[in-house]
Tab-separated table of C-alpha atoms in Angstrom:
chain	number	residue	atom	x	y	z
A	1	UNK	CA	-131.312	-68.233	75.587
A	2	UNK	CA	-128.025	-67.727	77.496
A	3	UNK	CA	-126.115	-69.833	74.771
A	4	UNK	CA	-127.819	-68.117	71.933
A	5	UNK	CA	-126.567	-64.653	73.892
A	6	UNK	CA	-123.083	-65.791	74.139
A	7	UNK	CA	-122.887	-67.002	70.383
A	8	UNK	CA	-124.101	-63.744	69.415
A	9	UNK	CA	-121.562	-61.844	71.587
A	10	UNK	CA	-118.769	-63.904	70.458
A	11	UNK	CA	-119.488	-63.372	66.602
A	12	UNK	CA	-119.426	-59.731	67.505
A	13	UNK	CA	-116.430	-59.673	69.346
A	14	UNK	CA	-114.573	-61.429	66.338
A	15	UNK	CA	-115.792	-58.680	63.748
A	16	UNK	CA	-114.152	-56.042	66.333
A	17	UNK	CA	-110.913	-57.517	65.964
A	18	UNK	CA	-110.000	-56.262	62.643
A	19	UNK	CA	-106.193	-56.627	61.478
A	20	UNK	CA	-103.746	-57.734	63.511
A	21	UNK	CA	-100.218	-55.390	64.200
A	22	UNK	CA	-98.316	-57.885	61.947
A	23	UNK	CA	-100.485	-57.487	58.866
A	24	UNK	CA	-100.550	-53.999	59.478
A	25	UNK	CA	-96.707	-53.645	59.247
A	26	UNK	CA	-96.509	-55.905	56.526
A	27	UNK	CA	-98.938	-53.770	54.413
A	28	UNK	CA	-97.057	-50.563	55.575
A	29	UNK	CA	-93.727	-52.324	54.442
A	30	UNK	CA	-95.317	-53.274	51.185
A	31	UNK	CA	-96.911	-49.886	50.399
A	32	UNK	CA	-93.305	-48.370	51.284
A	33	UNK	CA	-91.645	-50.287	48.931
A	34	UNK	CA	-94.018	-49.601	46.210
A	35	UNK	CA	-93.969	-45.943	46.636
A	36	UNK	CA	-89.712	-45.979	46.721
A	37	UNK	CA	-89.866	-48.120	43.347
A	38	UNK	CA	-92.405	-45.692	42.025
A	39	UNK	CA	-90.732	-42.376	43.111
A	40	UNK	CA	-87.469	-43.947	41.360
A	41	UNK	CA	-89.123	-44.569	38.439
A	42	UNK	CA	-90.546	-41.412	38.193
A	43	UNK	CA	-87.181	-39.708	39.415
A	44	UNK	CA	-85.429	-41.876	36.635
A	45	UNK	CA	-87.592	-40.863	34.038
A	46	UNK	CA	-87.569	-37.050	34.709
A	47	UNK	CA	-83.860	-37.274	35.000
A	48	UNK	CA	-83.291	-39.160	31.523
A	49	UNK	CA	-85.809	-36.567	29.842
A	50	UNK	CA	-83.847	-33.656	31.661
A	51	UNK	CA	-80.445	-35.141	30.196
A	52	UNK	CA	-81.902	-35.753	26.820
A	53	UNK	CA	-83.109	-32.258	26.674
A	54	UNK	CA	-79.866	-30.979	27.921
A	55	UNK	CA	-78.228	-32.951	25.240
A	56	UNK	CA	-80.287	-31.505	22.373
A	57	UNK	CA	-79.806	-27.954	23.405
A	58	UNK	CA	-75.902	-28.760	23.856
A	59	UNK	CA	-75.993	-30.181	20.182
A	60	UNK	CA	-77.680	-26.889	19.288
A	61	UNK	CA	-74.751	-24.860	21.000
A	62	UNK	CA	-72.239	-27.040	19.329
A	63	UNK	CA	-73.754	-26.442	15.869
A	64	UNK	CA	-73.957	-22.864	16.265
A	65	UNK	CA	-70.457	-22.676	17.094
A	66	UNK	CA	-69.509	-24.443	13.955
A	67	UNK	CA	-71.799	-22.336	11.974
A	68	UNK	CA	-70.449	-19.196	13.289
A	69	UNK	CA	-66.974	-20.442	12.625
A	70	UNK	CA	-67.754	-21.375	8.964
A	71	UNK	CA	-69.486	-17.714	8.639
A	72	UNK	CA	-66.157	-16.147	9.734
A	73	UNK	CA	-64.912	-13.990	6.677
A	74	UNK	CA	-60.976	-14.757	8.297
A	75	UNK	CA	-60.134	-18.206	9.557
A	76	UNK	CA	-57.258	-16.488	11.579
A	77	UNK	CA	-60.110	-14.709	13.807
A	78	UNK	CA	-61.381	-18.272	14.783
A	79	UNK	CA	-59.375	-19.137	17.942
A	80	UNK	CA	-59.693	-20.916	21.053
A	81	UNK	CA	-62.080	-19.965	23.939
A	82	UNK	CA	-64.347	-20.819	26.619
A	83	UNK	CA	-67.943	-19.570	26.949
A	84	UNK	CA	-70.769	-20.484	29.272
A	85	UNK	CA	-74.683	-19.683	28.842
A	86	UNK	CA	-77.692	-20.698	30.597
A	87	UNK	CA	-80.711	-22.045	29.205
A	88	UNK	CA	-83.837	-22.794	31.409
A	89	UNK	CA	-81.708	-22.809	34.562
A	90	UNK	CA	-79.095	-25.260	33.259
A	91	UNK	CA	-75.555	-23.847	32.376
A	92	UNK	CA	-73.954	-25.122	29.478
A	93	UNK	CA	-70.018	-24.763	28.912
A	94	UNK	CA	-69.014	-24.366	25.399
A	95	UNK	CA	-64.981	-24.902	24.751
A	96	UNK	CA	-63.620	-24.262	21.499
A	97	UNK	CA	-60.115	-25.534	20.505
A	98	UNK	CA	-58.726	-24.404	17.250
A	99	UNK	CA	-55.383	-25.308	15.365
A	100	UNK	CA	-53.745	-25.620	12.111
A	101	UNK	CA	-53.426	-28.268	9.603
A	102	UNK	CA	-50.322	-27.770	7.579
A	103	UNK	CA	-48.741	-29.473	4.779
A	104	UNK	CA	-46.997	-32.265	6.508
A	105	UNK	CA	-50.373	-33.073	8.023
A	106	UNK	CA	-50.000	-32.272	11.549
A	107	UNK	CA	-52.445	-29.949	13.810
A	108	UNK	CA	-50.983	-27.792	16.048
A	109	UNK	CA	-52.226	-24.275	17.841
A	110	UNK	CA	-50.229	-22.141	15.737
A	111	UNK	CA	-49.708	-24.348	12.862
A	112	UNK	CA	-46.170	-24.686	14.004
A	113	UNK	CA	-45.368	-27.731	12.309
A	114	UNK	CA	-45.008	-26.470	8.252
A	115	UNK	CA	-46.932	-24.337	5.545
A	116	UNK	CA	-50.317	-23.383	6.723
A	117	UNK	CA	-53.103	-25.066	4.941
A	118	UNK	CA	-56.252	-25.306	6.855
A	119	UNK	CA	-57.972	-24.597	10.309
A	120	UNK	CA	-59.286	-27.116	12.449
A	121	UNK	CA	-62.032	-26.559	15.195
A	122	UNK	CA	-63.025	-28.617	17.747
A	123	UNK	CA	-66.203	-27.633	20.041
A	124	UNK	CA	-67.038	-29.479	23.200
A	125	UNK	CA	-70.133	-28.656	25.539
A	126	UNK	CA	-70.765	-29.691	29.081
A	127	UNK	CA	-73.658	-28.817	31.154
A	128	UNK	CA	-74.172	-28.172	35.004
A	129	UNK	CA	-75.951	-31.703	36.606
A	130	UNK	CA	-74.185	-33.863	33.893
A	131	UNK	CA	-75.042	-37.458	34.810
A	132	UNK	CA	-71.676	-38.961	36.229
A	133	UNK	CA	-69.941	-40.897	33.252
A	134	UNK	CA	-71.666	-38.844	30.759
A	135	UNK	CA	-69.616	-37.521	27.826
A	136	UNK	CA	-69.740	-33.676	26.574
A	137	UNK	CA	-71.324	-33.000	23.202
A	138	UNK	CA	-68.887	-32.599	20.535
A	139	UNK	CA	-68.359	-31.167	16.984
A	140	UNK	CA	-65.558	-30.521	14.569
A	141	UNK	CA	-65.077	-29.044	11.212
A	142	UNK	CA	-62.323	-27.877	9.234
A	143	UNK	CA	-62.152	-24.529	7.426
A	144	UNK	CA	-60.377	-23.430	4.389
A	145	UNK	CA	-59.223	-19.934	4.052
A	146	UNK	CA	-60.853	-17.896	1.532
A	147	UNK	CA	-57.721	-17.125	-0.385
A	148	UNK	CA	-54.162	-18.249	-0.451
A	149	UNK	CA	-52.065	-17.975	2.380
A	150	UNK	CA	-48.717	-18.871	1.184
A	151	UNK	CA	-46.865	-17.816	-2.081
A	152	UNK	CA	-44.025	-19.806	-3.558
A	153	UNK	CA	-42.002	-16.364	-3.587
A	154	UNK	CA	-42.378	-15.410	0.250
A	155	UNK	CA	-42.155	-17.162	3.255
A	156	UNK	CA	-44.057	-16.913	6.712
A	157	UNK	CA	-43.150	-16.042	10.221
A	158	UNK	CA	-45.214	-17.711	12.978
A	159	UNK	CA	-44.688	-16.875	16.694
A	160	UNK	CA	-46.406	-18.632	19.398
A	161	UNK	CA	-45.731	-17.408	22.673
A	162	UNK	CA	-46.238	-19.428	25.734
A	163	UNK	CA	-45.869	-19.024	29.631
A	164	UNK	CA	-44.061	-21.228	31.987
A	165	UNK	CA	-46.964	-23.493	32.289
A	166	UNK	CA	-46.830	-23.470	28.403
A	167	UNK	CA	-50.352	-22.039	27.769
A	168	UNK	CA	-50.778	-19.591	25.110
A	169	UNK	CA	-50.330	-15.802	26.063
A	170	UNK	CA	-52.492	-13.223	24.535
A	171	UNK	CA	-51.652	-9.999	23.833
A	172	UNK	CA	-48.245	-10.026	23.530
A	173	UNK	CA	-47.045	-7.358	20.820
A	174	UNK	CA	-44.824	-8.705	18.145
A	175	UNK	CA	-42.369	-6.438	15.987
A	176	UNK	CA	-40.666	-7.586	12.780
A	177	UNK	CA	-38.037	-5.132	11.348
A	178	UNK	CA	-35.293	-6.054	8.777
A	179	UNK	CA	-32.016	-7.209	10.572
A	180	UNK	CA	-29.603	-4.457	9.991
A	181	UNK	CA	-26.597	-6.506	10.703
A	182	UNK	CA	-26.898	-8.756	7.800
A	183	UNK	CA	-25.195	-7.215	4.398
A	184	UNK	CA	-26.342	-7.879	1.708
A	185	UNK	CA	-29.806	-8.391	3.051
A	186	UNK	CA	-32.845	-9.200	0.779
A	187	UNK	CA	-35.651	-8.439	3.292
A	188	UNK	CA	-37.931	-5.461	3.074
A	189	UNK	CA	-40.230	-3.827	5.494
A	190	UNK	CA	-43.295	-5.655	6.478
A	191	UNK	CA	-46.551	-3.740	6.314
A	192	UNK	CA	-48.805	-3.981	7.931
A	193	UNK	CA	-47.260	-4.862	11.225
A	194	UNK	CA	-48.080	-7.854	12.765
A	195	UNK	CA	-51.065	-8.201	15.028
A	196	UNK	CA	-50.517	-9.040	18.683
A	197	UNK	CA	-50.905	-12.397	19.914
A	198	UNK	CA	-54.375	-14.084	19.939
A	199	UNK	CA	-55.947	-16.130	22.647
A	200	UNK	CA	-54.139	-19.126	21.224
A	201	UNK	CA	-50.688	-16.914	21.706
A	202	UNK	CA	-49.855	-16.833	18.079
A	203	UNK	CA	-49.242	-14.328	15.697
A	204	UNK	CA	-48.861	-14.533	11.854
A	205	UNK	CA	-46.706	-12.734	9.407
A	206	UNK	CA	-47.778	-13.956	5.941
A	207	UNK	CA	-45.887	-13.065	2.549
A	208	UNK	CA	-42.728	-11.902	3.718
A	209	UNK	CA	-39.927	-10.988	1.465
A	210	UNK	CA	-37.222	-13.415	1.864
A	211	UNK	CA	-34.268	-12.192	3.995
A	212	UNK	CA	-33.039	-11.510	7.465
A	213	UNK	CA	-35.130	-10.036	10.185
A	214	UNK	CA	-35.449	-9.202	13.620
A	215	UNK	CA	-38.429	-10.500	15.299
A	216	UNK	CA	-39.090	-8.776	18.807
A	217	UNK	CA	-41.787	-10.144	21.335
A	218	UNK	CA	-42.946	-7.950	23.827
A	219	UNK	CA	-42.020	-4.471	24.604
A	220	UNK	CA	-39.835	-3.140	27.241
A	221	UNK	CA	-41.239	-2.513	30.584
A	222	UNK	CA	-43.883	-4.983	30.068
A	223	UNK	CA	-43.382	-6.850	33.122
A	224	UNK	CA	-42.589	-10.061	31.247
A	225	UNK	CA	-39.342	-11.823	30.402
A	226	UNK	CA	-38.300	-14.795	28.322
A	227	UNK	CA	-37.318	-18.431	29.686
A	228	UNK	CA	-33.677	-17.366	28.674
A	229	UNK	CA	-33.904	-14.298	30.567
A	230	UNK	CA	-34.667	-11.359	27.760
A	231	UNK	CA	-36.931	-8.441	28.139
A	232	UNK	CA	-38.103	-7.949	25.369
A	233	UNK	CA	-37.162	-11.147	23.593
A	234	UNK	CA	-35.448	-10.033	20.239
A	235	UNK	CA	-34.464	-12.858	17.853
A	236	UNK	CA	-32.695	-12.853	14.386
A	237	UNK	CA	-34.841	-14.755	11.863
A	238	UNK	CA	-34.356	-15.923	8.150
A	239	UNK	CA	-36.902	-15.996	5.782
A	240	UNK	CA	-36.784	-18.427	2.795
A	241	UNK	CA	-39.562	-18.445	0.101
A	242	UNK	CA	-41.877	-21.147	0.007
A	243	UNK	CA	-40.978	-22.013	3.763
A	244	UNK	CA	-42.642	-21.044	7.331
A	245	UNK	CA	-39.976	-19.550	9.893
A	246	UNK	CA	-41.323	-20.410	13.453
A	247	UNK	CA	-40.517	-19.004	16.696
A	248	UNK	CA	-42.323	-21.041	19.801
A	249	UNK	CA	-41.116	-18.921	23.033
A	250	UNK	CA	-42.066	-18.747	26.471
A	251	UNK	CA	-42.743	-15.101	27.891
A	252	UNK	CA	-44.358	-14.580	30.917
A	253	UNK	CA	-44.687	-12.240	33.808
A	254	UNK	CA	-41.433	-11.582	35.353
A	255	UNK	CA	-40.664	-12.903	38.840
A	256	UNK	CA	-38.708	-10.342	41.087
A	257	UNK	CA	-37.542	-12.010	44.376
A	258	UNK	CA	-35.834	-10.149	46.753
A	259	UNK	CA	-32.688	-11.169	48.125
A	260	UNK	CA	-30.740	-10.356	51.246
A	261	UNK	CA	-27.141	-10.355	50.466
A	262	UNK	CA	-24.485	-11.335	53.447
A	263	UNK	CA	-27.040	-11.810	55.884
A	264	UNK	CA	-26.048	-11.227	59.546
A	265	UNK	CA	-23.032	-8.960	58.116
A	266	UNK	CA	-21.947	-5.894	60.044
A	267	UNK	CA	-24.534	-2.567	58.968
A	268	UNK	CA	-21.482	-0.834	57.470
A	269	UNK	CA	-20.053	-3.877	55.163
A	270	UNK	CA	-19.416	-2.556	51.546
A	271	UNK	CA	-20.643	-4.196	48.713
A	272	UNK	CA	-18.947	-4.263	45.104
A	273	UNK	CA	-20.207	-1.935	43.035
A	274	UNK	CA	-20.082	-4.191	39.998
A	275	UNK	CA	-21.410	-7.199	41.934
A	276	UNK	CA	-23.065	-9.866	39.938
A	277	UNK	CA	-24.961	-12.606	40.845
A	278	UNK	CA	-25.798	-16.129	39.299
A	279	UNK	CA	-29.427	-17.655	39.279
A	280	UNK	CA	-29.770	-21.154	38.625
A	281	UNK	CA	-32.898	-22.611	37.401
A	282	UNK	CA	-33.090	-26.393	36.339
A	283	UNK	CA	-32.015	-25.007	33.071
A	284	UNK	CA	-28.770	-22.933	32.301
A	285	UNK	CA	-27.404	-20.491	34.793
A	286	UNK	CA	-28.198	-16.904	34.495
A	287	UNK	CA	-25.621	-14.370	35.407
A	288	UNK	CA	-26.469	-10.704	35.574
A	289	UNK	CA	-25.126	-7.643	37.243
A	290	UNK	CA	-27.566	-6.321	39.834
A	291	UNK	CA	-28.179	-3.179	41.901
A	292	UNK	CA	-28.346	-3.091	45.286
A	293	UNK	CA	-29.906	-1.226	47.969
A	294	UNK	CA	-29.268	-0.592	51.453
A	295	UNK	CA	-31.819	-0.116	54.480
A	296	UNK	CA	-31.168	-0.366	58.181
A	297	UNK	CA	-28.121	-2.102	57.388
A	298	UNK	CA	-29.459	-4.909	55.356
A	299	UNK	CA	-28.474	-4.676	51.587
A	300	UNK	CA	-30.965	-6.801	49.228
A	301	UNK	CA	-31.089	-6.851	45.222
A	302	UNK	CA	-33.959	-7.699	42.986
A	303	UNK	CA	-33.945	-9.130	39.458
A	304	UNK	CA	-36.323	-10.090	36.920
A	305	UNK	CA	-36.444	-13.621	36.275
A	306	UNK	CA	-38.651	-16.041	34.406
A	307	UNK	CA	-41.036	-17.830	36.682
A	308	UNK	CA	-39.750	-21.158	36.620
A	309	UNK	CA	-41.786	-23.590	39.042
A	310	UNK	CA	-38.554	-24.925	40.253
A	311	UNK	CA	-37.379	-21.574	41.592
A	312	UNK	CA	-33.653	-20.711	41.540
A	313	UNK	CA	-30.462	-21.126	43.460
A	314	UNK	CA	-28.508	-17.951	44.006
A	315	UNK	CA	-24.778	-17.332	44.561
A	316	UNK	CA	-22.925	-14.046	44.172
A	317	UNK	CA	-20.262	-14.044	41.212
A	318	UNK	CA	-19.925	-14.687	37.589
A	319	UNK	CA	-20.664	-18.197	37.174
A	320	UNK	CA	-18.989	-19.796	33.833
A	321	UNK	CA	-19.710	-23.591	33.381
A	322	UNK	CA	-17.689	-26.320	31.681
A	323	UNK	CA	-18.059	-25.808	28.100
A	324	UNK	CA	-18.036	-28.438	25.305
A	325	UNK	CA	-14.280	-28.296	24.891
A	326	UNK	CA	-14.292	-30.387	28.073
A	327	UNK	CA	-12.733	-27.553	30.390
A	328	UNK	CA	-10.408	-26.213	27.956
A	329	UNK	CA	-12.385	-22.920	27.286
A	330	UNK	CA	-12.208	-20.533	30.190
A	331	UNK	CA	-14.473	-21.263	33.432
A	332	UNK	CA	-15.150	-19.881	36.700
A	333	UNK	CA	-16.343	-22.552	39.055
A	334	UNK	CA	-15.398	-21.099	42.397
A	335	UNK	CA	-18.240	-18.932	43.013
A	336	UNK	CA	-20.595	-21.763	43.180
A	337	UNK	CA	-20.588	-23.654	46.748
A	338	UNK	CA	-21.706	-26.708	44.853
A	339	UNK	CA	-18.467	-26.992	42.851
A	340	UNK	CA	-16.451	-27.375	45.719
A	341	UNK	CA	-16.489	-30.899	45.489
A	342	UNK	CA	-13.066	-31.821	46.959
A	343	UNK	CA	-13.521	-32.312	50.971
A	344	UNK	CA	-11.701	-30.026	53.045
A	345	UNK	CA	-9.566	-31.225	56.465
A	346	UNK	CA	-12.545	-31.811	58.227
A	347	UNK	CA	-13.981	-33.948	55.347
A	348	UNK	CA	-16.912	-31.128	54.221
A	349	UNK	CA	-17.643	-30.252	50.853
A	350	UNK	CA	-19.234	-27.067	49.624
A	351	UNK	CA	-23.217	-26.727	49.311
A	352	UNK	CA	-25.609	-24.632	47.490
A	353	UNK	CA	-28.269	-22.892	49.201
A	354	UNK	CA	-31.833	-23.827	49.237
A	355	UNK	CA	-33.673	-23.061	46.014
A	356	UNK	CA	-36.244	-20.137	45.871
A	357	UNK	CA	-39.440	-22.179	45.589
A	358	UNK	CA	-42.585	-20.736	44.238
A	359	UNK	CA	-41.305	-17.812	42.467
A	360	UNK	CA	-43.748	-14.656	42.898
A	361	UNK	CA	-43.160	-10.813	43.219
A	362	UNK	CA	-43.376	-11.439	47.042
A	363	UNK	CA	-40.527	-14.342	47.054
A	364	UNK	CA	-37.513	-13.659	49.251
A	365	UNK	CA	-34.011	-15.814	49.491
A	366	UNK	CA	-30.574	-15.173	50.496
A	367	UNK	CA	-27.283	-15.138	48.985
A	368	UNK	CA	-24.516	-15.932	51.353
A	369	UNK	CA	-21.256	-13.666	50.958
A	370	UNK	CA	-18.148	-14.289	53.381
A	371	UNK	CA	-16.378	-11.269	54.238
A	372	UNK	CA	-12.806	-9.712	55.074
A	373	UNK	CA	-11.651	-7.028	57.032
A	374	UNK	CA	-9.061	-4.879	55.879
A	375	UNK	CA	-7.177	-2.318	58.027
A	376	UNK	CA	-5.390	0.974	56.986
A	377	UNK	CA	-6.691	1.850	53.635
A	378	UNK	CA	-8.820	5.015	54.540
A	379	UNK	CA	-9.255	7.157	51.404
A	380	UNK	CA	-8.467	4.368	49.010
A	381	UNK	CA	-10.258	2.381	46.393
A	382	UNK	CA	-9.955	-1.371	46.677
A	383	UNK	CA	-10.146	-3.558	43.835
A	384	UNK	CA	-10.479	-7.353	44.467
A	385	UNK	CA	-9.323	-9.540	41.695
A	386	UNK	CA	-9.939	-13.544	40.862
A	387	UNK	CA	-6.134	-15.415	41.621
A	388	UNK	CA	-5.106	-18.811	41.149
A	389	UNK	CA	-5.023	-20.432	44.298
A	390	UNK	CA	-2.482	-23.445	45.236
A	391	UNK	CA	-3.532	-26.754	44.227
A	392	UNK	CA	-3.691	-27.950	47.729
A	393	UNK	CA	-6.477	-25.677	48.614
A	394	UNK	CA	-9.383	-27.081	46.627
A	395	UNK	CA	-10.478	-24.316	44.938
A	396	UNK	CA	-12.021	-25.298	41.527
A	397	UNK	CA	-10.858	-22.250	40.155
A	398	UNK	CA	-12.093	-19.177	38.019
A	399	UNK	CA	-9.688	-18.917	34.728
A	400	UNK	CA	-12.124	-16.204	33.473
A	401	UNK	CA	-11.024	-13.898	35.961
A	402	UNK	CA	-13.066	-11.522	37.530
A	403	UNK	CA	-12.564	-7.618	38.757
A	404	UNK	CA	-14.713	-6.160	41.469
A	405	UNK	CA	-14.519	-2.777	42.756
A	406	UNK	CA	-15.418	-1.192	45.935
A	407	UNK	CA	-16.324	2.618	46.655
A	408	UNK	CA	-13.515	4.688	48.764
A	409	UNK	CA	-13.132	3.489	52.140
A	410	UNK	CA	-13.699	6.149	54.390
A	411	UNK	CA	-12.398	4.592	57.468
A	412	UNK	CA	-9.395	2.852	58.008
A	413	UNK	CA	-10.835	-0.479	58.835
A	414	UNK	CA	-13.492	-1.348	56.400
A	415	UNK	CA	-15.385	-4.761	55.707
A	416	UNK	CA	-15.934	-6.280	52.339
A	417	UNK	CA	-18.182	-8.994	51.158
A	418	UNK	CA	-16.835	-10.963	48.383
A	419	UNK	CA	-17.968	-14.251	46.261
A	420	UNK	CA	-16.606	-17.390	47.189
A	421	UNK	CA	-12.899	-17.764	45.813
A	422	UNK	CA	-9.402	-16.989	45.631
A	423	UNK	CA	-8.621	-13.164	45.796
A	424	UNK	CA	-5.690	-10.772	45.597
A	425	UNK	CA	-6.717	-7.256	46.703
A	426	UNK	CA	-5.431	-3.845	45.397
A	427	UNK	CA	-5.212	-0.237	47.223
A	428	UNK	CA	-5.654	2.347	44.713
A	429	UNK	CA	-4.756	5.729	45.184
A	430	UNK	CA	-7.277	7.296	42.847
A	431	UNK	CA	-10.281	5.692	41.068
A	432	UNK	CA	-8.867	5.878	37.782
A	433	UNK	CA	-5.558	3.831	38.659
A	434	UNK	CA	-5.004	0.336	37.367
A	435	UNK	CA	-4.586	-2.434	39.479
A	436	UNK	CA	-1.308	-3.154	37.834
A	437	UNK	CA	0.149	0.135	39.007
A	438	UNK	CA	-1.173	-0.117	42.472
A	439	UNK	CA	0.040	-2.026	45.628
A	440	UNK	CA	-1.588	-5.392	46.562
A	441	UNK	CA	-2.761	-5.435	50.103
A	442	UNK	CA	-0.582	-7.209	52.535
A	443	UNK	CA	-1.915	-10.350	54.332
A	444	UNK	CA	-1.004	-8.744	57.500
A	445	UNK	CA	-3.831	-5.862	56.889
A	446	UNK	CA	-6.270	-8.390	55.867
A	447	UNK	CA	-8.603	-10.682	58.639
A	448	UNK	CA	-10.228	-13.797	57.035
A	449	UNK	CA	-13.324	-15.660	58.413
A	450	UNK	CA	-12.603	-18.381	60.762
A	451	UNK	CA	-11.639	-21.486	59.444
A	452	UNK	CA	-10.187	-19.953	56.107
A	453	UNK	CA	-7.166	-21.671	54.401
A	454	UNK	CA	-3.915	-19.595	55.006
A	455	UNK	CA	-2.434	-17.205	52.627
A	456	UNK	CA	-0.495	-18.675	49.425
A	457	UNK	CA	2.268	-16.724	48.008
A	458	UNK	CA	1.545	-13.277	46.736
A	459	UNK	CA	-0.798	-12.389	49.271
A	460	UNK	CA	-3.522	-14.583	47.918
A	461	UNK	CA	-6.392	-15.473	50.126
A	462	UNK	CA	-9.375	-17.815	49.651
A	463	UNK	CA	-13.079	-17.591	50.613
A	464	UNK	CA	-14.130	-21.394	51.235
A	465	UNK	CA	-17.229	-21.968	51.367
A	466	UNK	CA	-17.031	-25.416	52.859
A	467	UNK	CA	-17.209	-25.851	56.462
A	468	UNK	CA	-14.047	-25.842	58.462
């Protein structure tokens, strides 16, 4: 009886044991792997489905953009642009790139490579949530004008206006007038007036009677300036029958850096009333007459400048570089500190100031100008005239010559700020007097900056940018 009881109890205990812990963990792991796999497959299927649906919508949007362009009554109205639209929570970006195909077989924004033929339009559509590596949906077309653009008896003027980064500038007014300085001139008044530049920065003047014209880009006071520092930009353009005259110019919002002249100079320092400042970007130097303003003894000036990203170096005076004649033409290098390349007694050469980087309306800079003190000139007008220095001085010279005038001296001793170079100073009894009839200020009345070269014959003094 006891044996039977023990046997039943053992069988009962075996049934109560169930799964072991290891078996449960294995089962859970297998279930987890299967769950992740199923979730991944479901997610991938949903992603592919959503991507396919987005691709279909993008294809429809691209087709709509092409259809709209083809239905345009004027191919000139088909321009580049970017638009966005939202469909079922997905944002689509439609990018249109328009250009002209010319008779040379080249496509460009405004057709600046030849006679206008057909317009090209490329459409690319992207959307939010695109898979990594996915390509945008694209479509393109070629648009033919409704009527002839070119006439073998007339010409075309194409204007392309770009900003400092090379992107087309929209809304710039364009004017065309007969060039009155050319005679004889077969040009006639252009009517209607040209349209302002489109979003690609393009303006087209079609079927222009051959002759010479003045094309104006922009308007006075519009806050923009050209890369060659003109505001507005005016160009003489010849128009030839059966050809396109192309103007591809940069015209951008002007920068107005504020420059402090002769920083640290005494508050009563006098500056030339006809002072010029030379600005040097990466391209050609630009010299302009400036207007000064003095507040609390600090004199500043500001000039409209094309916003070259490299900025400008600036120095006082009219700089004239060596011309193609190899130096035979008049030059003026002495105002440029960097042109003083002959070492002085201390072994130093001249160095330009750091450039004004990141030209913006709030940019600032300095223009170093040495000062001289002149005694015994109360009630006199002073005029500084550039002069040749002795060869031993190391002045690179200014054969173009400069004549800088100052206001009437109100005290016996005054401080004058001048550009670098060699000078002769004249004292005029009346403002209308000439320097040829006025006395030269003696060297004994002039105090030069410390370390300056000594006076040379004729009371000529040199303002030297090289450190003593």
